[in-house]
Short mmCIF file of C-alpha atoms in Angstrom, two decimals:
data_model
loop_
_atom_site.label_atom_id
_atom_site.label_comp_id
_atom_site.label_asym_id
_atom_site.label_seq_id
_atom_site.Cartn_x
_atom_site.Cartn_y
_atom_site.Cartn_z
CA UNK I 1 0.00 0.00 0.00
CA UNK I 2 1.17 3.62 -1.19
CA UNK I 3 0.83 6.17 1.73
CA UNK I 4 0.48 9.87 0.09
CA UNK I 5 0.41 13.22 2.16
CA UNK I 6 -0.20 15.84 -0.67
CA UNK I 7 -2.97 16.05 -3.43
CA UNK I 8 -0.08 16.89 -5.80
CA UNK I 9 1.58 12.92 -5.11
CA UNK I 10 -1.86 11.56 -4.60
CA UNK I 11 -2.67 12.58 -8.15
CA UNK I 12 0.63 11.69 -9.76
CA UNK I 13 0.10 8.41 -8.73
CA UNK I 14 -3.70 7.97 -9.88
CA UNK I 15 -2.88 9.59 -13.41
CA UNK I 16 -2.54 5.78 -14.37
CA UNK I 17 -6.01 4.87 -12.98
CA UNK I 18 -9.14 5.16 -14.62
CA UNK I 19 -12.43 4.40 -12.16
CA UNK I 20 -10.77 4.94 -8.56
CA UNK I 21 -12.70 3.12 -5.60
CA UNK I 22 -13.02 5.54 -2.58
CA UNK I 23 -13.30 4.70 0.61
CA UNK I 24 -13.33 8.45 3.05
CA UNK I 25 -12.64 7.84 6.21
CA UNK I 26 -11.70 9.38 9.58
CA UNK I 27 -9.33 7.17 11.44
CA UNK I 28 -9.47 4.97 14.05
CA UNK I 29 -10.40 2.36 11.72
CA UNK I 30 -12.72 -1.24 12.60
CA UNK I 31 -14.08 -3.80 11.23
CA UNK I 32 -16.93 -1.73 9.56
CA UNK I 33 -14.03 0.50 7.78
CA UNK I 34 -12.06 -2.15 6.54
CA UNK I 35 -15.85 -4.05 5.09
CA UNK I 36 -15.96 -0.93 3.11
CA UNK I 37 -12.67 -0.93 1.62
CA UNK I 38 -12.89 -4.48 0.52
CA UNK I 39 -16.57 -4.13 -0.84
CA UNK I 40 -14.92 -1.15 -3.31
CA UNK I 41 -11.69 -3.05 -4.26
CA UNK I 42 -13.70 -4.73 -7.18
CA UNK I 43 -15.35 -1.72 -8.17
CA UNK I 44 -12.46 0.13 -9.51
CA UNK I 45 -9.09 -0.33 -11.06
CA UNK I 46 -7.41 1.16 -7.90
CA UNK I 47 -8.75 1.25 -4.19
CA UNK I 48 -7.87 4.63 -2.13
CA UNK I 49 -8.69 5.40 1.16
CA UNK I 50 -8.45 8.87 3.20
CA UNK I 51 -7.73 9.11 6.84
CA UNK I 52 -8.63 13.08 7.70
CA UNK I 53 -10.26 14.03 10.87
CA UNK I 54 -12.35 16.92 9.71
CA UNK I 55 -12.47 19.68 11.62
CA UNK I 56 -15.23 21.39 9.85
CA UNK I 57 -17.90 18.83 10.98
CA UNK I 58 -17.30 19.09 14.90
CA UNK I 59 -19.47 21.23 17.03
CA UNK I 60 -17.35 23.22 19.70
CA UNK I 61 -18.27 20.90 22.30
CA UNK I 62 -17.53 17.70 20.60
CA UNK I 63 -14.90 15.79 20.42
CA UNK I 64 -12.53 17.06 17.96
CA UNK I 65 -9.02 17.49 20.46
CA UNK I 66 -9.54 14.03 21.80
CA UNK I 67 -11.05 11.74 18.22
CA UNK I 68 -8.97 8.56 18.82
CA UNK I 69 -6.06 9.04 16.20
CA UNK I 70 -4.69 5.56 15.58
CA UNK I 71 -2.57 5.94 12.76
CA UNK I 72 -0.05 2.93 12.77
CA UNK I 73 -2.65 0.26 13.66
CA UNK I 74 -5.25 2.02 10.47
CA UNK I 75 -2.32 1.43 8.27
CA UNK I 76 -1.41 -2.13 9.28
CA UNK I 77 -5.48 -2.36 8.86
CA UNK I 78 -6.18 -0.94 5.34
CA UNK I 79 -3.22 -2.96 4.04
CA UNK I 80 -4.66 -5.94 4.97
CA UNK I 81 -7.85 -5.18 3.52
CA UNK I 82 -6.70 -4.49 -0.20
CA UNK I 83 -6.19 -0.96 0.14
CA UNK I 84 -3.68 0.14 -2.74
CA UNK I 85 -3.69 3.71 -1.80
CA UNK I 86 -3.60 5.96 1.34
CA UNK I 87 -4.42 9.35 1.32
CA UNK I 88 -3.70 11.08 4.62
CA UNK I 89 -3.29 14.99 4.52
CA UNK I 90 -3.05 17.53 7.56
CA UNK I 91 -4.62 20.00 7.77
CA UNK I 92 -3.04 22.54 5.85
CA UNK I 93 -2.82 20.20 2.80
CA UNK I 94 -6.79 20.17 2.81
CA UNK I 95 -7.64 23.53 4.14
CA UNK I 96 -4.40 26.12 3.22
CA UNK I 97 -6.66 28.65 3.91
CA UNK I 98 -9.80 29.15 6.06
CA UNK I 99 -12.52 27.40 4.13
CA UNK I 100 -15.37 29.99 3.44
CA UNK I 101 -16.66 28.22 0.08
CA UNK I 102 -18.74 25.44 2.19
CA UNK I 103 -21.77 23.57 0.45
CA UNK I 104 -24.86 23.87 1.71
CA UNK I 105 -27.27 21.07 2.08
CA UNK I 106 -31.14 21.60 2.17
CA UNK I 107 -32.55 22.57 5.49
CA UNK I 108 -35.41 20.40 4.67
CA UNK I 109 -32.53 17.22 4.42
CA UNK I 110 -29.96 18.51 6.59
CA UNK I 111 -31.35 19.73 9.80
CA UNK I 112 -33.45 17.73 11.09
CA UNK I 113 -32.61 14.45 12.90
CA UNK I 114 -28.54 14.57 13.23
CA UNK I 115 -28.74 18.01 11.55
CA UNK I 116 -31.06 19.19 14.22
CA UNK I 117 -28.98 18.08 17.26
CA UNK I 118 -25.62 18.88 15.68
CA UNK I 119 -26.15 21.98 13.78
CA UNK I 120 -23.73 22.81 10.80
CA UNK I 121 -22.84 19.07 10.88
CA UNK I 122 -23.85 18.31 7.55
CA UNK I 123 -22.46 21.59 6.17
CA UNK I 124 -18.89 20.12 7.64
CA UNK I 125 -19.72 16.72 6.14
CA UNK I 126 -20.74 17.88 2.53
CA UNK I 127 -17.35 20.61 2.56
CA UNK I 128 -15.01 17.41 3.27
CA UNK I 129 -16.51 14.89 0.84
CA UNK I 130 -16.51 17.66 -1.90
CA UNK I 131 -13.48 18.32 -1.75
CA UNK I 132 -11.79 14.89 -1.30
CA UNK I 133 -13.74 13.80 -4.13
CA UNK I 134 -12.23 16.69 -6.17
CA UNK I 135 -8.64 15.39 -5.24
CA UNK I 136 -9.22 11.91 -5.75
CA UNK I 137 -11.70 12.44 -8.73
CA UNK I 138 -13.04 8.68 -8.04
CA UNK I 139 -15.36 6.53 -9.74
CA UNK I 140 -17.23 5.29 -7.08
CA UNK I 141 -17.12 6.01 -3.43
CA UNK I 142 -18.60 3.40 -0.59
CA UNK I 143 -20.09 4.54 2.48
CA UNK I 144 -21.74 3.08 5.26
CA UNK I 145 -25.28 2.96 5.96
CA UNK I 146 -25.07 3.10 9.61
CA UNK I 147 -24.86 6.82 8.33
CA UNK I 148 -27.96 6.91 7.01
CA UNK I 149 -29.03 10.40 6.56
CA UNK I 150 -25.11 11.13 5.37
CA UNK I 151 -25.41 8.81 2.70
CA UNK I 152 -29.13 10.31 1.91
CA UNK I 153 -27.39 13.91 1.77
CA UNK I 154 -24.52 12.57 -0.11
CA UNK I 155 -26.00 11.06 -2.83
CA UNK I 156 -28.03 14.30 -3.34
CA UNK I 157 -25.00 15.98 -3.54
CA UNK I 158 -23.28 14.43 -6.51
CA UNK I 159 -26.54 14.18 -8.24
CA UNK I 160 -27.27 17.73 -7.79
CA UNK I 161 -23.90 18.87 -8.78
CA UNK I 162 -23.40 16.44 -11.90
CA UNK I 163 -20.60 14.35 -10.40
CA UNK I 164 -19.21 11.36 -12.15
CA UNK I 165 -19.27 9.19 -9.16
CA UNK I 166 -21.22 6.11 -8.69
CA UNK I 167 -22.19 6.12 -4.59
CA UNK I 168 -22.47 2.99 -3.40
CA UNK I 169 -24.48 2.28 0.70
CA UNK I 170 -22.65 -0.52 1.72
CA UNK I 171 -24.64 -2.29 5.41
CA UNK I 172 -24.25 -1.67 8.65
CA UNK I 173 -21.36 -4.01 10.13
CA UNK I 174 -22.40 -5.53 13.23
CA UNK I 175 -20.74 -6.94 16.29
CA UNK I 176 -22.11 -10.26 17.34
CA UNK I 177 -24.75 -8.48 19.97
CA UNK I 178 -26.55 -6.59 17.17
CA UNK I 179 -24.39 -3.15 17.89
CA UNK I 180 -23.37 -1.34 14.69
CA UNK I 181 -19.71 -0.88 14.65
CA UNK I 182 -18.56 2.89 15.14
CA UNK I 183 -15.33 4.11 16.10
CA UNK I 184 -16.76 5.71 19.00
CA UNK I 185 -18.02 2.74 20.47
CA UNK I 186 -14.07 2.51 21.78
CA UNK I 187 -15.67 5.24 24.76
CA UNK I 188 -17.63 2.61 26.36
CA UNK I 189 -16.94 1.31 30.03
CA UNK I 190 -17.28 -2.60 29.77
CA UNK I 191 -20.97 -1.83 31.45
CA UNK I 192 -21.90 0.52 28.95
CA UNK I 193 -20.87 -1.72 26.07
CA UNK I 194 -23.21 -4.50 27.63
CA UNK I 195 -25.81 -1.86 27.76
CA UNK I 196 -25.06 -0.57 24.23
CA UNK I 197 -26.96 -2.56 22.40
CA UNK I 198 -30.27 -1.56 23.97
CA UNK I 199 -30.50 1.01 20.74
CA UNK I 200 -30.82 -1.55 17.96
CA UNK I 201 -33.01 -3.17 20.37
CA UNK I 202 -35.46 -0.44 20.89
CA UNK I 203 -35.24 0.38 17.10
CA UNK I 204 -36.28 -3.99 16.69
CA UNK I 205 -38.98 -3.16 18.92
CA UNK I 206 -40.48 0.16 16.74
CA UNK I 207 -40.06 -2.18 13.82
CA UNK I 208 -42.19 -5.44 15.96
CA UNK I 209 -45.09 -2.52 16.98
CA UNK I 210 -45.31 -1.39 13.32
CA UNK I 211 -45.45 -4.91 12.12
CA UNK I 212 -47.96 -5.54 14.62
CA UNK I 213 -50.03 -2.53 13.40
CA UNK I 214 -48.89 0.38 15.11
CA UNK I 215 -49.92 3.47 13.21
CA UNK I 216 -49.81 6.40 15.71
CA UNK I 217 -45.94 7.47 14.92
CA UNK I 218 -45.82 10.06 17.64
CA UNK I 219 -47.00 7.36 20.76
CA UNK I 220 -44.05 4.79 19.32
CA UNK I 221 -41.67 6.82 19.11
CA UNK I 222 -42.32 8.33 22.38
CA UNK I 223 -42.35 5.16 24.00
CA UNK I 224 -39.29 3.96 22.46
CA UNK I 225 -37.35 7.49 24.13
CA UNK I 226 -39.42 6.46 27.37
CA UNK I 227 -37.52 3.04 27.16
CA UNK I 228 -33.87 4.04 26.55
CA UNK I 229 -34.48 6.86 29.00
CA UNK I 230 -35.49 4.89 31.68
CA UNK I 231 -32.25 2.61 31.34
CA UNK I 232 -30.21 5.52 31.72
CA UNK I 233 -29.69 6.82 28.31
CA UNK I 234 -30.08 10.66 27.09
CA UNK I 235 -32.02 9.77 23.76
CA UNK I 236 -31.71 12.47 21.04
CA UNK I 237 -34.54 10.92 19.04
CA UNK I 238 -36.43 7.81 17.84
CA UNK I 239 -37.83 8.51 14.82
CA UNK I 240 -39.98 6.48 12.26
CA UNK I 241 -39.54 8.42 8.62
CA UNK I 242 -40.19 7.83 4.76
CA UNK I 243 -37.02 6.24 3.35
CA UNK I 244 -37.14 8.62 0.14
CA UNK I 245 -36.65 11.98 1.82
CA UNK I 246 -36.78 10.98 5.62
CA UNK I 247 -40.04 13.31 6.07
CA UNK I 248 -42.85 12.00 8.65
CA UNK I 249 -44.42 9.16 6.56
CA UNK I 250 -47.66 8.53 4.97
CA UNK I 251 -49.43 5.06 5.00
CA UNK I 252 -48.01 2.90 2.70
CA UNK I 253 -44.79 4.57 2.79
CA UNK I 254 -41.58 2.41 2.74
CA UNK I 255 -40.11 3.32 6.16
CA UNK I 256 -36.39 3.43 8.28
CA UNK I 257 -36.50 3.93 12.00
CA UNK I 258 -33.61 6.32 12.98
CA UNK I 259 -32.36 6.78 16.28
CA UNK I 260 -29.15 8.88 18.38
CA UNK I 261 -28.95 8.61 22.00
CA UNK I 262 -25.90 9.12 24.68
CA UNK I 263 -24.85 6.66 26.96
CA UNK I 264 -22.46 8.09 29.27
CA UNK I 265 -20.45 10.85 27.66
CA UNK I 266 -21.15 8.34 24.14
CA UNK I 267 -23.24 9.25 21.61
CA UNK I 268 -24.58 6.35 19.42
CA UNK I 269 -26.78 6.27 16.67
CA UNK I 270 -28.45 3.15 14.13
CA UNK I 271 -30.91 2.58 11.86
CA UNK I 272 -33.33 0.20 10.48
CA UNK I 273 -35.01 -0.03 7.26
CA UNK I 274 -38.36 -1.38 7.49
#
């Protein structure tokens, strides 16, 4: 695996590549990281990865300073996974000057649910991809669906703007309990982790009620805050939402329950499509 610092090396060495398979990430890789990398490494003629913890999407009380940066172990990691290419630029290589051309996604899309509770987030999110796509000009990029409303935003985004770049949702890696993989999950005490799981669980449970012929949204998701909060959690929301634009459904509407909640000082979120 090449490791490349500047976009100037990173695209002297892809001048030879045709469809590039992109795989952005932020560090601190797992298991969910490295299932992306190897579900692009067919889809193009060279597979590149970024490691950049962006600064942009961070609110000033989150966790920006103290983001787990694991750098050897992520390399030892994407190696092993197929990776061909690294790209891993500081932050003066990305940003060389203060970044005032941002890109704005639609309120309507972009603040509600994580937008809502993290505000500018998505503004952060859609500034980074941008302009890592414009340095790695890829064919395709994978992301992961645990992100649901990123990918949702993000394949808006290169539609909207005419980009060349197939996006591809690639599923939510599990750990054996049912608890999508995140890097933050590394926060947990051991009791926490046992308790982690308690999100998919409630999110199983929405899913059970509307099987069962729940149709009042507002009482089911209400109960399913009720339930995490009463374990101890500090739910964010539990939301039931039309898979197309993630507005409050209609009957008959294909659906994906979203939820965010802290546990601790941890902020989690999942989904489920339903």
């Amino acid at each position: 695996m090449k490791i490349v610092h500047t976009i100037t090396e990173l695209r002297e060495h892809l001048a030879q590549f045709s469809r590039p398979a992109f795989v952005p990430t932020m560090g601190n890789l797992h298991e969910g990281h490295l299932a992306l990398v190897r579900q692009a490494k067919p889809l193009g003629d060279v597979t590149v990865a970024s490691i950049f913890v962006n600064r942009l999407q961070f609110l000033p009380h989150e966790d920006f300073d103290t983001y787990p940066r694991t750098w050897g172990a992520d390399c030892d990691k994407l190696q092993a996974a197929g990776c061909d290419l690294l790209f891993a630029p500081d932050e003066k290589e990305l940003y060389p000057e203060p970044q005032t051309f941002k890109v704005h996604p639609p309120a309507e899309l972009a603040d509600i649910l994580e937008g809502y509770f993290r505000p500018g987030f998505f503004v952060g999110v859609c500034t980074v991809v941008m302009k890592l796509f414009a340095c790695v000009q890829p064919g395709v990029a994978v992301f992961g669906n645990k992100d649901y409303q990123q990918l949702m935003i993000i394949r808006r985004m290169v539609q909207q703007f005419a980009l060349p770049i197939e996006i591809v949702g690639a599923e939510t890696t599990r750990a054996p309990d049912g608890l999508a993989l995140s890097s933050r999950n590394g926060y947990l005490s051991a009791s926490e982790r046992l308790e982690a799981v308690q999100l998919s669980l409630a999110l199983k449970a929405m899913a059970a009620a509307l099987k069962a012929g729940e149709q009042d949204m507002a009482a089911l998701e209400a109960h399913a805050m009720k339930t995490l909060a009463e374990r101890g959690w500090q739910p964010d929301y539990l939301a039931a939402r039309r898979r197309s634009d993630l507005q409050a459904p209609q009957p008959g509407d294909a659906l994906v329950l979203l939820g965010a909640a802290k546990l601790g000082t941890t902020r989690l979120i999942d989904n489920l499509e339903v």
